[in-house]
Short mmCIF file of C-alpha atoms in Angstrom, two decimals:
data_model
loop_
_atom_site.label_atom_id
_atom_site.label_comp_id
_atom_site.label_asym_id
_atom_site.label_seq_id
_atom_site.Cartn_x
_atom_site.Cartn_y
_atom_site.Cartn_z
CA UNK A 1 -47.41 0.73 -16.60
CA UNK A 2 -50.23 3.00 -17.01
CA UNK A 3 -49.63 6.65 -17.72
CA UNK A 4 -51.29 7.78 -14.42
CA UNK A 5 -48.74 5.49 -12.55
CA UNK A 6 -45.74 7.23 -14.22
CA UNK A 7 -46.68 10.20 -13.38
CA UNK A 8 -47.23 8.64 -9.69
CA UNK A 9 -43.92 7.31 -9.71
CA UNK A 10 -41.78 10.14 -10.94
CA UNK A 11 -43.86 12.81 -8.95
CA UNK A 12 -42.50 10.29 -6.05
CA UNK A 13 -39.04 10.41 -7.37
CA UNK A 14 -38.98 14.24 -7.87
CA UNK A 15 -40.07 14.45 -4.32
CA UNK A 16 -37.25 12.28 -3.00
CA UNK A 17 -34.56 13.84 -5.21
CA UNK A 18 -35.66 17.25 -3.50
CA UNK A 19 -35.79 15.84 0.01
CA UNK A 20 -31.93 14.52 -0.72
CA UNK A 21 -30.69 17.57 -2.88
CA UNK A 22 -31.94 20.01 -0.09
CA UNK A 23 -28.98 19.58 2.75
CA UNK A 24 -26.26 19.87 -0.50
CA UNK A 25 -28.17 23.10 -2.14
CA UNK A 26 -28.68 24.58 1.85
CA UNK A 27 -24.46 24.07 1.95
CA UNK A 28 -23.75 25.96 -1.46
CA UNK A 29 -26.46 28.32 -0.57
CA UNK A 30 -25.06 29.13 2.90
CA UNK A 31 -21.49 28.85 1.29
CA UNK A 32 -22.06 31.93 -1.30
CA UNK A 33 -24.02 33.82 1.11
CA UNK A 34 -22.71 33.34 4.94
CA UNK A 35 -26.33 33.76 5.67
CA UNK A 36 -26.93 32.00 9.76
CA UNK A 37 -28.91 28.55 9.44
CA UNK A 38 -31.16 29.38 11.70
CA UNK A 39 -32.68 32.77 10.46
CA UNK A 40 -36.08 32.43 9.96
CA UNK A 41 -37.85 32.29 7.69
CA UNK A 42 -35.43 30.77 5.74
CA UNK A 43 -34.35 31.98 2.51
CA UNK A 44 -34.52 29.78 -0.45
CA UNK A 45 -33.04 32.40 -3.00
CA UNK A 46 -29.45 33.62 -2.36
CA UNK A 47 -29.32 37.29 -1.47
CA UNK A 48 -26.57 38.58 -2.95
CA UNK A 49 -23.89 35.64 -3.98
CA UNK A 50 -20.36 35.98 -4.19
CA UNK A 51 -17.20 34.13 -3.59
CA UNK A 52 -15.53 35.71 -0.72
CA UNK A 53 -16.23 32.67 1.80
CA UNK A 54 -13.84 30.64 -0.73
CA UNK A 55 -11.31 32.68 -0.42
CA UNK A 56 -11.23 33.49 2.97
CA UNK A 57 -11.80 29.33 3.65
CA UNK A 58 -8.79 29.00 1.29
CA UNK A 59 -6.45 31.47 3.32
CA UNK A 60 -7.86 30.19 6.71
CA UNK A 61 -6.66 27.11 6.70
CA UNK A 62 -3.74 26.15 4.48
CA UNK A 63 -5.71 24.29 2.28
CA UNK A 64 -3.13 23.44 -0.19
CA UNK A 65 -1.20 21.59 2.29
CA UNK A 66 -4.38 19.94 3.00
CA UNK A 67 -5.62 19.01 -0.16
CA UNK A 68 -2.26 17.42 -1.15
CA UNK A 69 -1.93 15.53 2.00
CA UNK A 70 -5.43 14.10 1.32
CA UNK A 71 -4.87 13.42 -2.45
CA UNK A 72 -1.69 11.86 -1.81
CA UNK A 73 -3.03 9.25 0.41
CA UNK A 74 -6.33 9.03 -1.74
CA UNK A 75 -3.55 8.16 -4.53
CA UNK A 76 -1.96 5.57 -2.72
CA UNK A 77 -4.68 3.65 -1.13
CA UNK A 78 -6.24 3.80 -4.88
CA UNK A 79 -2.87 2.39 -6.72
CA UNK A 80 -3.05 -0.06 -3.73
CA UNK A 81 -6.61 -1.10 -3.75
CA UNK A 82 -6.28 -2.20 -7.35
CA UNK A 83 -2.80 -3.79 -7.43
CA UNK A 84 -3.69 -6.04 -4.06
CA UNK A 85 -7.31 -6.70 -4.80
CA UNK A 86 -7.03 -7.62 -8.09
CA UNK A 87 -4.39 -9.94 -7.27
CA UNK A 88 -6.35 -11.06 -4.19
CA UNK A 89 -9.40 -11.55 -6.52
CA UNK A 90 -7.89 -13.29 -8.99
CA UNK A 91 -6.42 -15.75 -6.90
CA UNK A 92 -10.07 -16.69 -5.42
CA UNK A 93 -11.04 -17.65 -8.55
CA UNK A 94 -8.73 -20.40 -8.62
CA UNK A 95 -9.22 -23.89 -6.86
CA UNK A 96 -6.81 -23.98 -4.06
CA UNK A 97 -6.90 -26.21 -0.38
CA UNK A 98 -9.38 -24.48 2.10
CA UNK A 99 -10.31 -21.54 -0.50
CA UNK A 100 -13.58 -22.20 1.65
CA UNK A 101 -12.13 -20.67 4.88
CA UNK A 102 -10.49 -17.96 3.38
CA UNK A 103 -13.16 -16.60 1.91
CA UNK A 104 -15.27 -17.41 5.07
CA UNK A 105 -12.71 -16.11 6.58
CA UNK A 106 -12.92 -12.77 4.42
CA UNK A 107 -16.61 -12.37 5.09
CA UNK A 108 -16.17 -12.66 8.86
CA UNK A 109 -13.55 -9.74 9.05
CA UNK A 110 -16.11 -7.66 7.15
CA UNK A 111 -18.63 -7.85 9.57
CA UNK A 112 -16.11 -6.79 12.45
CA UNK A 113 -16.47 -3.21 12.63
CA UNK A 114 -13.61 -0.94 11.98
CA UNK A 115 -14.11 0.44 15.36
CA UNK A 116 -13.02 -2.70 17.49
CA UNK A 117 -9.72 -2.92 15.44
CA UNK A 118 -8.30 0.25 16.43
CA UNK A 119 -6.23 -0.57 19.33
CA UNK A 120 -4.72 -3.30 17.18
CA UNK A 121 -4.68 -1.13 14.15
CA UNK A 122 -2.84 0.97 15.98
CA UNK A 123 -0.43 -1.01 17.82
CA UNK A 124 0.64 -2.73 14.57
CA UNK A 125 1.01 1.27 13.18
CA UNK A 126 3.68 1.84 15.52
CA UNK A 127 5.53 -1.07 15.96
CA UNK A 128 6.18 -0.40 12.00
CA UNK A 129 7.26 3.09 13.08
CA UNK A 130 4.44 4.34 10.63
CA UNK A 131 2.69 6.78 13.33
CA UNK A 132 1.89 10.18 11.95
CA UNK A 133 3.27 9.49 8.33
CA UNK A 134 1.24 8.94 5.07
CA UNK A 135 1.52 5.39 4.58
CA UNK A 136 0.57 4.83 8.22
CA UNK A 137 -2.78 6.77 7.41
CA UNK A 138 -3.25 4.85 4.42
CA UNK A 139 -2.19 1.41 5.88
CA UNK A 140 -5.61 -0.14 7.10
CA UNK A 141 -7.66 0.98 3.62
CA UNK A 142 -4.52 -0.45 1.15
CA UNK A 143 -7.40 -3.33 0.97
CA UNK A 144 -11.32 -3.73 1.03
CA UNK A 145 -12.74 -6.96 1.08
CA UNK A 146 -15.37 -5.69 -0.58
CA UNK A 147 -13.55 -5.15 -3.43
CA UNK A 148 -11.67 -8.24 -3.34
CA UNK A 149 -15.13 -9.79 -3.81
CA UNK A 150 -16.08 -7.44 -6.41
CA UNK A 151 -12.85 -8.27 -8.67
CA UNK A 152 -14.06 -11.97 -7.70
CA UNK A 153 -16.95 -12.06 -9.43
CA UNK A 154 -15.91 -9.70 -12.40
CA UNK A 155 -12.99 -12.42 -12.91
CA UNK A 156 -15.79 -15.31 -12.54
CA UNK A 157 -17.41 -13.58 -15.18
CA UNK A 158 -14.44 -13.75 -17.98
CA UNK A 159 -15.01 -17.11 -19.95
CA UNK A 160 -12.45 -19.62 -19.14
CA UNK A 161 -11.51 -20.56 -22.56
CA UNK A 162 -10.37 -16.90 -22.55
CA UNK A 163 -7.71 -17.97 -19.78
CA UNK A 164 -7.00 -21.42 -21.44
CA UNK A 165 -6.29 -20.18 -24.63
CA UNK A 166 -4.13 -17.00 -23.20
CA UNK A 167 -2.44 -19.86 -21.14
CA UNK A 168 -2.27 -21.77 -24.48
CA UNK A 169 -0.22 -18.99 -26.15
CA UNK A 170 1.80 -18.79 -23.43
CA UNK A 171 1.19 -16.11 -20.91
CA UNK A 172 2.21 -16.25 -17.60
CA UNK A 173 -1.07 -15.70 -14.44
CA UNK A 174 0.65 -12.14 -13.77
CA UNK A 175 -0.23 -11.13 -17.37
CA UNK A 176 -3.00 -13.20 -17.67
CA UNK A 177 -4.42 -10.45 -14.77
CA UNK A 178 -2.80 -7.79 -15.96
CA UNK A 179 -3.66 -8.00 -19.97
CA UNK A 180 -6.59 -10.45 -19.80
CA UNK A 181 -8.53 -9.96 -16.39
CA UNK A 182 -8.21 -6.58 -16.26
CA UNK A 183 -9.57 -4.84 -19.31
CA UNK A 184 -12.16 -7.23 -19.58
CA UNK A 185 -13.18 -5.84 -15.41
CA UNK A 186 -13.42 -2.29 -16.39
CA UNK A 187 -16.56 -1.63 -14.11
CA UNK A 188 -14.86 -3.35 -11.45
CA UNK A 189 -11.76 -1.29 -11.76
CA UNK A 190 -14.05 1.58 -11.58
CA UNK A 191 -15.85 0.58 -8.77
CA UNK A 192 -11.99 -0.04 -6.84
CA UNK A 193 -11.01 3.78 -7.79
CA UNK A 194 -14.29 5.20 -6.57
CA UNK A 195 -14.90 3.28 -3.37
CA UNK A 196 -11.05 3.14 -2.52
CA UNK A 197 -10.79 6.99 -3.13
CA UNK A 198 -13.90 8.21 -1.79
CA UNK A 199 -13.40 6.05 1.66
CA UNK A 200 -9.71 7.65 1.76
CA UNK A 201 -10.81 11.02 1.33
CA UNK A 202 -13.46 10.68 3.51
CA UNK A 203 -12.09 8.58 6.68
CA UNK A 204 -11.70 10.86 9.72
CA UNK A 205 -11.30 8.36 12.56
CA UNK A 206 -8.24 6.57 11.48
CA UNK A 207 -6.17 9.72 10.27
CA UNK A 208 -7.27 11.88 13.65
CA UNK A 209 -6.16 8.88 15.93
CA UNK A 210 -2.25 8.55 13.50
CA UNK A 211 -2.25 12.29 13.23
CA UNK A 212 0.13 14.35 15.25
CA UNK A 213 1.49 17.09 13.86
CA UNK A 214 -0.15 19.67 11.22
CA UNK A 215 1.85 18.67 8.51
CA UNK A 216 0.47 15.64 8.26
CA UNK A 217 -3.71 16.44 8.51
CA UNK A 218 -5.67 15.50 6.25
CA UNK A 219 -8.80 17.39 4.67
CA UNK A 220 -11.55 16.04 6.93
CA UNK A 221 -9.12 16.64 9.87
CA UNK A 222 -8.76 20.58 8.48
CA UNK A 223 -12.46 20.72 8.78
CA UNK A 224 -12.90 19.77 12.39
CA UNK A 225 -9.86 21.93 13.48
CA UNK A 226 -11.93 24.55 11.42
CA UNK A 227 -15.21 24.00 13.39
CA UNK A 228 -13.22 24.66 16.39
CA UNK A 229 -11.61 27.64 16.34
CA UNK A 230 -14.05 29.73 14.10
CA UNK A 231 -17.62 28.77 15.20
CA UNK A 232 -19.21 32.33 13.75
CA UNK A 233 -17.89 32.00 10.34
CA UNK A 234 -20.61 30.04 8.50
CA UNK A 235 -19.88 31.43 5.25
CA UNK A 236 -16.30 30.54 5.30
CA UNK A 237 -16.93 26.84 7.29
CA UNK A 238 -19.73 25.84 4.59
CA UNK A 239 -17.17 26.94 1.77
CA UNK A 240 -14.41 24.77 3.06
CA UNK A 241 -17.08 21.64 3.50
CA UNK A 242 -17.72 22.00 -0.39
CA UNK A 243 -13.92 22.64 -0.79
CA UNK A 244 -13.81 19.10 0.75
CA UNK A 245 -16.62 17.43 -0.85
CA UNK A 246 -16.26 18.32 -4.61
CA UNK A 247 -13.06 15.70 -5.70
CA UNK A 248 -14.95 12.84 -4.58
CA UNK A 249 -17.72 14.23 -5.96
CA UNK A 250 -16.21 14.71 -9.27
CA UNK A 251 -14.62 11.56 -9.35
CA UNK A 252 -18.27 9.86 -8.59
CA UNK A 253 -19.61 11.43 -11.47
CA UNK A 254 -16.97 11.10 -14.10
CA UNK A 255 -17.03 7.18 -13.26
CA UNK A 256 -20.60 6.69 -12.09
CA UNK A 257 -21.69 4.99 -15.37
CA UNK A 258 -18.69 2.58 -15.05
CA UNK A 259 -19.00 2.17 -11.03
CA UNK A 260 -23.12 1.11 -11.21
CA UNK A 261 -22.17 -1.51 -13.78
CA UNK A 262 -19.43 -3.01 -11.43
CA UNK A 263 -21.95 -3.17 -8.48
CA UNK A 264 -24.33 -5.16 -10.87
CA UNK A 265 -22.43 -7.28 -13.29
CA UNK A 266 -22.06 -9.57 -10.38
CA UNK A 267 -25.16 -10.19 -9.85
CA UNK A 268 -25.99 -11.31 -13.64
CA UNK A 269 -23.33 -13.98 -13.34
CA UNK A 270 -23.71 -17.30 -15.30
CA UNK B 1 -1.60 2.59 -28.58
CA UNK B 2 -4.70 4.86 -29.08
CA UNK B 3 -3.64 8.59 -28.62
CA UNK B 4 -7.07 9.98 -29.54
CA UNK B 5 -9.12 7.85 -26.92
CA UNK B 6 -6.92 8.60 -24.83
CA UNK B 7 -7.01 12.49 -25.19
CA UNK B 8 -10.76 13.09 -25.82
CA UNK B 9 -12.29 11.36 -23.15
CA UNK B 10 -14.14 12.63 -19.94
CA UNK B 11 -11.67 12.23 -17.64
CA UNK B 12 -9.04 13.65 -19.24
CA UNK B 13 -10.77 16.94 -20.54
CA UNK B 14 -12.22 17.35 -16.96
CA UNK B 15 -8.91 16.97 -15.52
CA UNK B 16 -6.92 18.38 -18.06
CA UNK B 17 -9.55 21.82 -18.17
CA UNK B 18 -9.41 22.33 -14.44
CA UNK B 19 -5.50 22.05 -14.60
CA UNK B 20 -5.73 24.81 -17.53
CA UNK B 21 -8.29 26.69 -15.51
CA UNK B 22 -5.46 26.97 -12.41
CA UNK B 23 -2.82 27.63 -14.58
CA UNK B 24 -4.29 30.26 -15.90
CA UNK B 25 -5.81 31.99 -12.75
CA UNK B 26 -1.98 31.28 -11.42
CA UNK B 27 -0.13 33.40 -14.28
CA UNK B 28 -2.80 35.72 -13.86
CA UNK B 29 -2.35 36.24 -10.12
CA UNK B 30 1.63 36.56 -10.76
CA UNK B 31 1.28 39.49 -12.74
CA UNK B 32 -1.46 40.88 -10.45
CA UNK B 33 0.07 40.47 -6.98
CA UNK B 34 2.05 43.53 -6.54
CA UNK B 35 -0.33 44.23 -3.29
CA UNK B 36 -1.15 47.83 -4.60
CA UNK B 37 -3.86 49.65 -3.28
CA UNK B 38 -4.76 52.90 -4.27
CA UNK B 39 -7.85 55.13 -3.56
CA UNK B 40 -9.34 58.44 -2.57
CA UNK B 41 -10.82 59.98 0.28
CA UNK B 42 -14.20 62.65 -0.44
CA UNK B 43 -16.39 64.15 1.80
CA UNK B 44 -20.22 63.89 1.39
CA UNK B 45 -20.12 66.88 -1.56
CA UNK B 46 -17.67 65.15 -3.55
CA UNK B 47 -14.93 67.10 -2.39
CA UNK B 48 -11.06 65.79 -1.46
CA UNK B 49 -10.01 65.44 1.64
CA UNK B 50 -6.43 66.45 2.55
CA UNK B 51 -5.15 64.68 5.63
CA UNK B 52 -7.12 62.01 6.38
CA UNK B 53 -6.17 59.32 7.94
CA UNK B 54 -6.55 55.80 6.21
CA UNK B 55 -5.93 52.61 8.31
CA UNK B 56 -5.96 49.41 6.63
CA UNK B 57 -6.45 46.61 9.18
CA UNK B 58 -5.98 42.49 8.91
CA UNK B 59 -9.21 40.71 8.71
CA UNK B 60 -9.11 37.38 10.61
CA UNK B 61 -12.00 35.26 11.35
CA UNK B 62 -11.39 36.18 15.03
CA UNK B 63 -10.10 39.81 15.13
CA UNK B 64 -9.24 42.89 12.62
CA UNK B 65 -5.30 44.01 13.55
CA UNK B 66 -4.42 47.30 12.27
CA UNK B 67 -1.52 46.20 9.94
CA UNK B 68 -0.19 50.09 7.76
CA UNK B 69 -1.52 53.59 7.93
CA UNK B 70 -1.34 56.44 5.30
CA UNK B 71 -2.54 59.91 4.81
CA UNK B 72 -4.28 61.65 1.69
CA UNK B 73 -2.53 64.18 -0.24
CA UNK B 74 -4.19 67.20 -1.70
CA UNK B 75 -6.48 65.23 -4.00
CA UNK B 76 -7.58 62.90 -1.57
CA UNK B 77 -5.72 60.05 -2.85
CA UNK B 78 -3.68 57.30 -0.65
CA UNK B 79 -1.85 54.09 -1.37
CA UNK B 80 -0.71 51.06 -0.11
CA UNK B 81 2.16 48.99 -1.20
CA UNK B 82 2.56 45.53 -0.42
CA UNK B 83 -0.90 44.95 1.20
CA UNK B 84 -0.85 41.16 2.32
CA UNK B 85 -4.24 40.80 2.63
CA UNK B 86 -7.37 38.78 1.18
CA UNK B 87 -9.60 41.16 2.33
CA UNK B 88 -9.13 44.97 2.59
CA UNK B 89 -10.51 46.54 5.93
CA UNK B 90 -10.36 50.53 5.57
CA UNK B 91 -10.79 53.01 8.16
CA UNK B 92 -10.38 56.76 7.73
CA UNK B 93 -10.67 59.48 10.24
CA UNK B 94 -10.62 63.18 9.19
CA UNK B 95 -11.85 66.35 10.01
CA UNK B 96 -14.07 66.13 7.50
CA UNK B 97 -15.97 62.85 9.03
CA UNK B 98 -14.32 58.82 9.48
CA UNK B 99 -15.98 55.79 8.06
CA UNK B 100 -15.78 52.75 10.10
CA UNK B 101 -14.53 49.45 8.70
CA UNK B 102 -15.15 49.08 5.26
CA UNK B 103 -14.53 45.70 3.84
CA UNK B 104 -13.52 45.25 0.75
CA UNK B 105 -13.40 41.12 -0.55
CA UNK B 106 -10.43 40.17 -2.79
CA UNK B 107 -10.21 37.20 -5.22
CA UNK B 108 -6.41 36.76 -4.01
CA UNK B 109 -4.05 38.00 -1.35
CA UNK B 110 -2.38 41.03 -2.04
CA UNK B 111 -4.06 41.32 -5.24
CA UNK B 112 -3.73 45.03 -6.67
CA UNK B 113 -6.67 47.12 -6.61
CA UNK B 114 -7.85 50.27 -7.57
CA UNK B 115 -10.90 51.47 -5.84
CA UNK B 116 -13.22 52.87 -8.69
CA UNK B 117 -15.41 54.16 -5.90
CA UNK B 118 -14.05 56.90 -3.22
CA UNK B 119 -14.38 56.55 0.00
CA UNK B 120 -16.85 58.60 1.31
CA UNK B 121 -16.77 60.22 4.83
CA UNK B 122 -19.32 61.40 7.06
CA UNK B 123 -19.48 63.53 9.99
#
């Protein structure tokens, strides 16, 4: 590539980084400053910073209650995620009757959208008794097919005289996964923490349809009960969004290096 | 099992300095929550005012509540004990002049605070 089209390309890049970092800067802007979105012309400088919206975001709304709520079912749809899918994963890359149908089967419920399962979903929730209650929240994300696919091809990946000679010496298929399979799928691992996490942390529908009683809301559900009472405080609301944005953030960045490489070692298979 | 991988990687200084960083800013907010505010009252020359009235009010995002009342002494100084709040909202009416409303941003409820600056009232 010729130096002109470098400097093509990452002028292009620069551009497109802006255009996506603008929204997040305009929320930490607005969060330090409380200034109104629609002032014109806008300011791209923060007058006068400080850190008052935090606070006052953090007394608001109990947002300890709300952060723990969120983290503890982030938690347990993680510890779940990697305990089923792994074993789910493993087991696909066996030879079994009609493994053909199941995973046909597993790529037609991923293109059913989450939206027409509710009433089921929900249905099944109570008959358990689980309604308004942590694991009832967390109950429809304790799997992702996507990741059971993703463990799939991570295990396809580990050289099969790996398995026969671990089988050789002894081990049984549950620490075959666990001592074998496992370290040897560290990007896939990854990959299960951050998409498992960051989909529990995120998910509003689910949680706002289980949800009944304020003891039980989660962080995204503290936001829109924000929004509603207090529409004037800008300052305070934009605080509480980053509030709610930086763990899944943070644990995107700490494991992004790990979480890329589990998205592509699939593809480089064989 | 390898105790130094294990303690100097990313995810466990990240972790492990934001868990420091709250326990810190938690032992220092015990020994600064006493919810002590204290202050002074001057007219526009600098001078005390005796008497005046200092209200300190509830800031919500919705409404401001009048929640204690005080009055200067002889140098123009008031407290509070026992504030509550995460914001301080100060009134003062006086012979001398009122101000109207002052807010004053905390990093904590009832954190204890000393105003360096007096409050200065106008006709």
């Amino acid at each position: 590539m010729s130096r002109f089209h470098r400097i093509v390309t990452h002028g292009i890049l620069i551009i497109v980084c802006i255009l996506m970092l603008t929204p997040i800067y305009w929320v930490l802007k607005t969060s330090v400053t409380g200034d109104n979105l629609f002032v014109y012309p806008p300011s791209i400088i923060p007058d006068d910073p400080n850190l008052f919206f935090y606070v006052e975001a953090w007394y608001t709304v109990d947002f300890v209650r709300l952060f723990f709520n969120s983290f503890a079912i982030a938690t347990l749809v993680v510890i779940a995620n990697l305990f089923l899918n792994a074993m789910a994963g493993y087991a696909l890359t066996k030879q079994f009757p009609a493994k053909g149908l199941v995973l046909t089967f597993l790529l037609m419920s991923m293109m059913i959208p989450f939206h027409a399962t509710i009433i089921p979903a929900y249905l099944l929730t109570a008959d358990l008794g689980l309604l308004n209650s942590k694991l009832g929240i967390a109950l429809p994300t304790l799997s992702h097919i996507v990741c059971i696919l993703l463990f799939k091809s991570n295990f396809e990946a580990v050289p099969n005289s790996l398995i026969q000679a671990a089988r050789i010496d002894g081990l049984s298929e549950w620490r075959i996964l666990t001592r074998i399979m496992m370290p040897l799928s560290k990007p896939a691992v990854a990959t299960n923490i951050i998409l498992s996490f960051i989909w529990s942390w995120n998910d509003f529908l689910w949680p706002l349809i289980v949800v009944r009683s304020q003891e039980q809301q989660t962080l995204p559900l503290g936001l829109v009960s924000f929004l509603a009472s207090f529409e004037d405080t800008t300052g305070s609301l934009y605080a509480f969004c980053v509030l709610v944005v930086v763990p899944s953030m943070l644990v995107f960045l700490l494991a992004q290096k790990d979480f890329i490489r589990g998205l592509t070692s699939g593809a480089t298979k064989g | 099992m390898n105790w130094r991988a294990i303690l100097i990687n990313r995810f466990t200084i990240t972790f492990g300095a934001i868990v420091l960083a709250v326990l810190l800013w938690n032992i220092y907010v015990g020994f600064n929550d006493d919810g002590r505010l204290t202050g002074q009252v001057v007219d526009e020359n600098g001078d005390p005012v005796r008497g005046a009235q200092v209200m300190l009010a509830r800031k919500t995002v919705t409404s401001v509540d009048t929640v204690a009342e005080t009055t200067t002494g002889d140098t123009g100084n008031f407290s509070f004990q026992n504030h509550g709040q995460f914001a301080l909202v100060l009134s003062v009416n006086s012979d001398a002049g009122s101000i109207s409303r002052q807010v004053i941003p905390l990093w904590f409820r009832n954190q204890n605070v000393d105003l360096a600056e007096p409050l200065v009232v106008s006709p």
